[in-house]
Every structure is written in structure tokens, then in C-alpha cells.
């Protein structure tokens, strides 16, 4: 895909695709490992980083230093490690979904949160919570969240069509309108909830956070998330062709309508399953793929795996900051990503205002 390299300049433009994939993957794996170590070590009861490898590898037969108390082993394996892995999977899903949406719409401002997909997932999950259907099984909330996310993704795409193409300005306006509408629906569902405690739980969940997430949530996330990321990576060539225009992609053998729908469905599934576990966490799908595109370029054969690794590291780091920012008080990670992503989105909107025909 030499033409993709020629479309824009980026940091590793002189390297081949294989070199970029190898170098960036190794760097991001190291970054992800460091983020996991920091996330597991940090907290109200800090654990020395030097002890973390032994504690993490102890279930595999690595002997523990006698100086390591049992309480630290319990904290790592039962409290912090599942939370860190949940953050990794949610971040990977949201960042990969953002990279896919930016490729489908050829729009650097596309993101599951901005375009209403996360809001659709949240509305579906709140419906399951408020009606009591969530008590029927562990997969009920993810199923409703997926349905809501898929409906939202389909709606915003259909609303943005202009002569068969998704127009950038209309896409953003449709996402804004859909976010407002789904927010009103969610508020209505909350007002209809009779139990005050349940309403408070839903409100806390809507902020987006990872407090109290355990191994049960990891098990809900791991298979759907990894499967969707793997399937999306199989469409890397099609996403590259989308960047050249839908007519070109169709002429080169891509079934554009079918591929677009399948990719939107996979993004909806990743977003829905993430929202059902962690609530709507904004801007992870915008910031990570956009920054990585400046390093590795637009080739999705490199960008998608990089986004998955980078998204995982990003959300672990944000959650670690959220836990340490205020003493004796945990800030929801959705607040941290909002504080980082909001100004970043405004900067991108200003930068791409001519392409979006906003002036």
C-alpha cells in the first residue's frame, strides 16, 4: 500500500510495513507491561514494584520472597489485577473501534462516543438495569448494550448519508443529535426507576469507571473483545481501500455495503460489551488511534494492532491516575479521559474545520 504511505507524512514513514509493525508492537508491549506493573503496584496500600513480578508469576510456580506478606498477594490477585485487565480489554476495544470508525468514514473525528455508539450501548444497558432484566444472567446487560450500540451505529450512518456517501459535517451533527436523544431516553429510564439505590448505582455507572471490577468482568470481556479485534484485523485491506474512496474500494473487489455493515457490527459489539462492564468511557477511541496514526501512518495492518495495545495501556494509565489523583477518594476514569479527550477533540475540530466544512 505505497499510496497510503504517500497520503501523509508520519514518524515511521521510511520504514516498511513489517518494520513498523514489529517496532511499534514491541514498544507498545513494553509500554503495556509497564502500565500493568504500575497499575497493580499503585493504590491506597502501595506495593513495591520489585515485588510485582514475583506476585504475578506465583500462580505459575515462581516462589515468593518470604518478606512478601499474604495481604499483598491477595490485593494483587483479587483486587488490582482483574481491574487492570478489565481496563486493558476495555481500552483495547474502544481504541480499536475508534480506528475502525475513522477508517470507515475517512474521518479523524470519528469515535464510538462522539458518534453516539457508546450512548446507544449505555441506553441498552440502563434499560436492562432499570427493568430488572439484568438479574436474569451475566450476558443480559452486554446483549442489550450491543443491541443499543448497533442500532445507534446504524442510525448515525444512515442519517449522515448524502448521495450515498457519509458526509463529515452531517456525521458529526447526527452523532451530536443522537447523543442528546439517547441521553434523554436514559434520563427517562432513570426517572422511572423506583428504587433509589438502583438509580444511584446506575448514575455512578454512567460516569464510566472501573471500581469494583473483578474476574467475572474479565471473563465477560476477554473472548468477545479478542475475537472482535481479530476479525477486524482480517479486514485491514478493506479498510485501507476505504481510504481511497468507496468507488475505488468497490472497483478493487470490496463489497462496500456488506463490509461496512460487518465492521460497524463488530465495533458495536466491542463498544457494547465494554460499556456494559465499565460504563460509557469517552474519547479513548479518538485520542489513541489518532496519535498512533501520526507515528505509524494510516495503514490499518499496523494501526489496528497498535491501537489495541495502545488503548489498553492508555486506559490502565488513566485508571491508575484516577485512583491516585485525590487521597481517600477515587475519581472515575471517565472523568480523566473526558478531561484529556475533550480539549483534544476541540483541537482536532479546529485543525480539520475546513475539511469538515464548518467555516
CSV table of N, CA and C in Angstrom, one decimal, residues 213-311:
chain,number,residue,atom,x,y,z
A,213,UNK,N,-14.4,-3.8,39.8
A,213,UNK,CA,-14.4,-4.8,38.7
A,213,UNK,C,-13.5,-5.9,39.0
A,214,UNK,N,-14.0,-7.2,38.8
A,214,UNK,CA,-13.3,-8.3,39.2
A,214,UNK,C,-13.1,-9.3,38.1
A,215,UNK,N,-12.8,-10.6,38.4
A,215,UNK,CA,-12.5,-11.6,37.5
A,215,UNK,C,-13.8,-11.9,36.6
A,216,UNK,N,-14.9,-11.8,37.2
A,216,UNK,CA,-16.2,-12.0,36.5
A,216,UNK,C,-16.3,-11.1,35.3
A,217,UNK,N,-15.9,-9.8,35.5
A,217,UNK,CA,-15.9,-8.9,34.4
A,217,UNK,C,-14.9,-9.2,33.3
A,218,UNK,N,-13.7,-9.7,33.7
A,218,UNK,CA,-12.7,-10.0,32.8
A,218,UNK,C,-13.2,-11.2,31.9
A,219,UNK,N,-13.8,-12.2,32.5
A,219,UNK,CA,-14.3,-13.3,31.8
A,219,UNK,C,-15.4,-12.9,30.8
A,220,UNK,N,-16.2,-11.9,31.1
A,220,UNK,CA,-17.2,-11.4,30.2
A,220,UNK,C,-16.6,-10.7,29.0
A,221,UNK,N,-15.5,-10.0,29.2
A,221,UNK,CA,-14.9,-9.2,28.2
A,221,UNK,C,-13.9,-10.0,27.3
A,222,UNK,N,-13.2,-10.9,27.8
A,222,UNK,CA,-12.0,-11.4,27.1
A,222,UNK,C,-12.3,-12.0,25.8
A,223,UNK,N,-13.2,-13.0,25.7
A,223,UNK,CA,-13.5,-13.7,24.4
A,223,UNK,C,-14.1,-12.8,23.4
A,224,UNK,N,-15.2,-12.0,23.7
A,224,UNK,CA,-15.8,-11.2,22.6
A,224,UNK,C,-14.8,-10.1,22.2
A,225,UNK,N,-14.0,-9.5,23.1
A,225,UNK,CA,-13.1,-8.4,22.7
A,225,UNK,C,-12.0,-9.0,21.8
A,226,UNK,N,-11.3,-10.0,22.2
A,226,UNK,CA,-10.2,-10.6,21.4
A,226,UNK,C,-10.7,-11.1,20.1
A,227,UNK,N,-11.9,-11.7,20.1
A,227,UNK,CA,-12.5,-12.2,18.8
A,227,UNK,C,-12.8,-11.1,17.9
A,228,UNK,N,-13.4,-10.0,18.4
A,228,UNK,CA,-13.7,-8.8,17.5
A,228,UNK,C,-12.5,-8.2,17.0
A,229,UNK,N,-11.4,-8.0,17.8
A,229,UNK,CA,-10.2,-7.4,17.3
A,229,UNK,C,-9.6,-8.3,16.3
A,230,UNK,N,-9.6,-9.6,16.5
A,230,UNK,CA,-9.0,-10.5,15.4
A,230,UNK,C,-9.8,-10.4,14.1
A,231,UNK,N,-11.1,-10.4,14.2
A,231,UNK,CA,-11.9,-10.3,13.0
A,231,UNK,C,-11.7,-9.0,12.3
A,232,UNK,N,-11.7,-7.9,13.0
A,232,UNK,CA,-11.5,-6.6,12.4
A,232,UNK,C,-10.1,-6.5,11.7
A,233,UNK,N,-9.1,-7.1,12.3
A,233,UNK,CA,-7.8,-7.1,11.7
A,233,UNK,C,-7.8,-7.8,10.4
A,234,UNK,N,-8.7,-8.8,10.2
A,234,UNK,CA,-8.9,-9.5,9.0
A,234,UNK,C,-9.4,-8.6,7.8
A,235,UNK,N,-10.0,-7.5,8.2
A,235,UNK,CA,-10.5,-6.5,7.2
A,235,UNK,C,-9.5,-5.4,7.0
A,236,UNK,N,-8.3,-5.5,7.4
A,236,UNK,CA,-7.3,-4.4,7.3
A,236,UNK,C,-7.2,-3.9,5.8
A,237,UNK,N,-7.2,-4.9,4.9
A,237,UNK,CA,-7.0,-4.5,3.5
A,237,UNK,C,-8.3,-3.7,3.0
A,238,UNK,N,-9.4,-4.1,3.4
A,238,UNK,CA,-10.7,-3.4,3.1
A,238,UNK,C,-10.7,-2.0,3.6
A,239,UNK,N,-10.2,-1.8,4.9
A,239,UNK,CA,-10.2,-0.5,5.5
A,239,UNK,C,-9.2,0.4,4.8
A,240,UNK,N,-8.1,-0.2,4.3
A,240,UNK,CA,-7.1,0.6,3.6
A,240,UNK,C,-7.7,1.0,2.2
A,241,UNK,N,-8.5,0.2,1.6
A,241,UNK,CA,-9.2,0.6,0.4
A,241,UNK,C,-10.2,1.6,0.6
A,242,UNK,N,-10.9,1.6,1.8
A,242,UNK,CA,-11.9,2.6,2.1
A,242,UNK,C,-11.2,4.0,2.1
A,243,UNK,N,-10.0,4.1,2.5
A,243,UNK,CA,-9.3,5.4,2.5
A,243,UNK,C,-9.1,6.0,1.1
A,244,UNK,N,-9.2,5.1,0.1
A,244,UNK,CA,-9.0,5.6,-1.3
A,244,UNK,C,-10.3,6.0,-1.9
A,245,UNK,N,-11.4,5.8,-1.2
A,245,UNK,CA,-12.8,6.1,-1.7
A,245,UNK,C,-13.6,4.9,-1.9
A,246,UNK,N,-14.9,5.0,-1.7
A,246,UNK,CA,-15.8,3.9,-1.8
A,246,UNK,C,-15.9,3.3,-3.2
A,247,UNK,N,-15.8,4.2,-4.2
A,247,UNK,CA,-15.9,3.7,-5.6
A,247,UNK,C,-14.6,2.9,-5.9
A,248,UNK,N,-13.5,3.4,-5.5
A,248,UNK,CA,-12.2,2.7,-5.7
A,248,UNK,C,-12.2,1.3,-5.0
A,249,UNK,N,-12.7,1.3,-3.7
A,249,UNK,CA,-12.8,0.1,-3.0
A,249,UNK,C,-13.7,-0.9,-3.7
A,250,UNK,N,-14.8,-0.5,-4.2
A,250,UNK,CA,-15.7,-1.4,-4.8
A,250,UNK,C,-15.1,-1.9,-6.1
A,251,UNK,N,-14.4,-1.0,-6.8
A,251,UNK,CA,-13.7,-1.5,-8.1
A,251,UNK,C,-12.6,-2.4,-7.9
A,252,UNK,N,-12.0,-2.4,-6.7
A,252,UNK,CA,-10.9,-3.3,-6.4
A,252,UNK,C,-11.3,-4.6,-5.7
A,253,UNK,N,-12.6,-4.8,-5.7
A,253,UNK,CA,-13.1,-6.1,-5.2
A,253,UNK,C,-13.8,-6.1,-3.8
A,254,UNK,N,-13.9,-5.0,-3.1
A,254,UNK,CA,-14.5,-5.0,-1.8
A,254,UNK,C,-16.0,-4.7,-2.0
A,255,UNK,N,-16.8,-5.6,-1.3
A,255,UNK,CA,-18.2,-5.4,-1.2
A,255,UNK,C,-18.5,-4.3,-0.2
A,256,UNK,N,-18.6,-3.1,-0.6
A,256,UNK,CA,-18.6,-1.9,0.3
A,256,UNK,C,-19.7,-2.0,1.3
A,257,UNK,N,-21.0,-2.1,0.9
A,257,UNK,CA,-22.1,-2.1,1.9
A,257,UNK,C,-22.0,-3.3,2.9
A,258,UNK,N,-21.7,-4.5,2.4
A,258,UNK,CA,-21.6,-5.6,3.3
A,258,UNK,C,-20.4,-5.4,4.3
A,259,UNK,N,-19.3,-5.0,3.8
A,259,UNK,CA,-18.1,-4.9,4.6
A,259,UNK,C,-18.3,-3.8,5.7
A,260,UNK,N,-18.9,-2.7,5.2
A,260,UNK,CA,-19.2,-1.6,6.1
A,260,UNK,C,-20.1,-2.0,7.3
A,261,UNK,N,-21.2,-2.7,6.9
A,261,UNK,CA,-22.1,-3.2,7.9
A,261,UNK,C,-21.5,-4.2,8.9
A,262,UNK,N,-20.7,-5.1,8.4
A,262,UNK,CA,-20.0,-6.0,9.3
A,262,UNK,C,-19.0,-5.3,10.2
A,263,UNK,N,-18.3,-4.4,9.7
A,263,UNK,CA,-17.4,-3.6,10.6
A,263,UNK,C,-18.1,-2.8,11.6
A,264,UNK,N,-19.2,-2.2,11.2
A,264,UNK,CA,-20.0,-1.4,12.2
A,264,UNK,C,-20.6,-2.4,13.3
A,265,UNK,N,-21.0,-3.6,12.9
A,265,UNK,CA,-21.5,-4.5,13.8
A,265,UNK,C,-20.4,-5.0,14.8
A,266,UNK,N,-19.2,-5.2,14.3
A,266,UNK,CA,-18.1,-5.5,15.2
A,266,UNK,C,-17.7,-4.4,16.2
A,267,UNK,N,-17.7,-3.2,15.6
A,267,UNK,CA,-17.5,-2.0,16.5
A,267,UNK,C,-18.6,-1.9,17.6
A,268,UNK,N,-19.8,-2.1,17.2
A,268,UNK,CA,-20.9,-2.1,18.1
A,268,UNK,C,-20.8,-3.1,19.2
A,269,UNK,N,-20.4,-4.3,18.8
A,269,UNK,CA,-20.2,-5.4,19.8
A,269,UNK,C,-19.1,-5.1,20.8
A,270,UNK,N,-17.9,-4.6,20.2
A,270,UNK,CA,-16.8,-4.2,21.1
A,270,UNK,C,-17.3,-3.1,22.1
A,271,UNK,N,-17.9,-2.1,21.5
A,271,UNK,CA,-18.3,-0.9,22.3
A,271,UNK,C,-19.4,-1.4,23.3
A,272,UNK,N,-20.4,-2.2,22.9
A,272,UNK,CA,-21.5,-2.6,23.8
A,272,UNK,C,-20.9,-3.4,25.0
A,273,UNK,N,-20.1,-4.3,24.7
A,273,UNK,CA,-19.5,-5.2,25.8
A,273,UNK,C,-18.7,-4.4,26.7
A,274,UNK,N,-18.0,-3.4,26.2
A,274,UNK,CA,-17.2,-2.5,27.1
A,274,UNK,C,-18.0,-1.6,27.9
A,275,UNK,N,-19.1,-1.0,27.3
A,275,UNK,CA,-20.0,-0.1,28.0
A,275,UNK,C,-20.7,-0.9,29.1
A,276,UNK,N,-21.1,-2.2,28.8
A,276,UNK,CA,-21.8,-2.9,29.8
A,276,UNK,C,-21.0,-3.2,31.1
A,277,UNK,N,-19.7,-3.2,30.9
A,277,UNK,CA,-18.8,-3.5,32.1
A,277,UNK,C,-18.3,-2.3,32.8
A,278,UNK,N,-17.9,-1.3,32.0
A,278,UNK,CA,-17.2,-0.1,32.6
A,278,UNK,C,-18.0,1.2,32.4
A,279,UNK,N,-19.2,1.1,31.8
A,279,UNK,CA,-19.9,2.4,31.6
A,279,UNK,C,-19.4,3.1,30.3
A,280,UNK,N,-20.0,4.2,29.9
A,280,UNK,CA,-19.5,4.9,28.8
A,280,UNK,C,-18.3,5.7,29.1
A,281,UNK,N,-17.1,5.3,28.6
A,281,UNK,CA,-15.8,6.0,28.8
A,281,UNK,C,-15.5,6.7,27.5
A,282,UNK,N,-15.5,8.0,27.6
A,282,UNK,CA,-15.3,8.8,26.4
A,282,UNK,C,-13.9,9.0,25.9
A,283,UNK,N,-13.8,9.2,24.6
A,283,UNK,CA,-12.6,9.7,23.9
A,283,UNK,C,-11.4,8.8,23.8
A,284,UNK,N,-11.5,7.6,24.5
A,284,UNK,CA,-10.4,6.6,24.3
A,284,UNK,C,-10.2,6.2,22.8
A,285,UNK,N,-11.4,6.1,22.1
A,285,UNK,CA,-11.4,5.7,20.7
A,285,UNK,C,-11.0,6.8,19.8
A,286,UNK,N,-10.9,8.0,20.3
A,286,UNK,CA,-10.5,9.2,19.5
A,286,UNK,C,-9.0,9.5,19.6
A,287,UNK,N,-8.5,9.6,20.9
A,287,UNK,CA,-7.2,10.0,21.2
A,287,UNK,C,-6.1,9.0,20.7
A,288,UNK,N,-6.3,7.7,21.1
A,288,UNK,CA,-5.3,6.7,20.9
A,288,UNK,C,-5.0,6.5,19.4
A,289,UNK,N,-6.0,6.1,18.6
A,289,UNK,CA,-5.7,5.9,17.2
A,289,UNK,C,-5.2,7.1,16.4
A,290,UNK,N,-5.7,8.3,16.8
A,290,UNK,CA,-5.2,9.5,16.1
A,290,UNK,C,-3.7,9.7,16.4
A,291,UNK,N,-3.3,9.6,17.7
A,291,UNK,CA,-1.9,9.8,18.0
A,291,UNK,C,-1.0,8.7,17.3
A,292,UNK,N,-1.5,7.5,17.3
A,292,UNK,CA,-0.7,6.4,16.7
A,292,UNK,C,-0.6,6.6,15.2
A,293,UNK,N,-1.6,7.1,14.6
A,293,UNK,CA,-1.6,7.4,13.2
A,293,UNK,C,-0.5,8.3,12.8
A,294,UNK,N,-0.2,9.3,13.7
A,294,UNK,CA,0.9,10.2,13.5
A,294,UNK,C,2.3,9.5,13.5
A,295,UNK,N,2.3,8.3,14.1
A,295,UNK,CA,3.6,7.6,14.3
A,295,UNK,C,3.7,6.5,13.2
A,296,UNK,N,2.6,5.7,13.1
A,296,UNK,CA,2.7,4.5,12.2
A,296,UNK,C,2.0,4.7,10.8
A,297,UNK,N,1.3,5.8,10.7
A,297,UNK,CA,0.6,6.1,9.4
A,297,UNK,C,-0.8,5.5,9.3
A,298,UNK,N,-1.4,5.6,8.2
A,298,UNK,CA,-2.8,5.2,8.0
A,298,UNK,C,-3.0,3.7,7.7
A,299,UNK,N,-2.0,2.9,7.5
A,299,UNK,CA,-2.1,1.5,7.1
A,299,UNK,C,-2.7,0.7,8.3
A,300,UNK,N,-3.9,0.2,8.1
A,300,UNK,CA,-4.6,-0.5,9.2
A,300,UNK,C,-3.9,-1.8,9.5
A,301,UNK,N,-3.1,-2.4,8.7
A,301,UNK,CA,-2.3,-3.6,9.1
A,301,UNK,C,-1.4,-3.3,10.3
A,302,UNK,N,-1.0,-2.1,10.4
A,302,UNK,CA,-0.2,-1.7,11.6
A,302,UNK,C,-1.0,-0.9,12.6
A,303,UNK,N,-1.9,-0.1,12.1
A,303,UNK,CA,-2.7,0.8,13.0
A,303,UNK,C,-3.6,0.0,14.0
A,304,UNK,N,-4.3,-1.0,13.5
A,304,UNK,CA,-5.2,-1.8,14.3
A,304,UNK,C,-4.6,-2.5,15.5
A,305,UNK,N,-3.5,-3.3,15.3
A,305,UNK,CA,-2.9,-3.9,16.4
A,305,UNK,C,-2.2,-2.9,17.4
A,306,UNK,N,-1.7,-1.8,16.8
A,306,UNK,CA,-1.1,-0.7,17.6
A,306,UNK,C,-2.2,0.0,18.5
A,307,UNK,N,-3.4,0.2,17.9
A,307,UNK,CA,-4.4,0.8,18.6
A,307,UNK,C,-4.9,-0.1,19.8
A,308,UNK,N,-5.0,-1.4,19.5
A,308,UNK,CA,-5.4,-2.3,20.6
A,308,UNK,C,-4.4,-2.3,21.8
A,309,UNK,N,-3.1,-2.4,21.5
A,309,UNK,CA,-2.1,-2.3,22.5
A,309,UNK,C,-2.0,-0.9,23.2
A,310,UNK,N,-2.1,0.1,22.4
A,310,UNK,CA,-2.0,1.5,22.9
A,310,UNK,C,-3.3,1.8,23.7
A,311,UNK,N,-4.4,1.4,23.3
A,311,UNK,CA,-5.6,1.6,24.0
A,311,UNK,C,-5.6,1.0,25.4
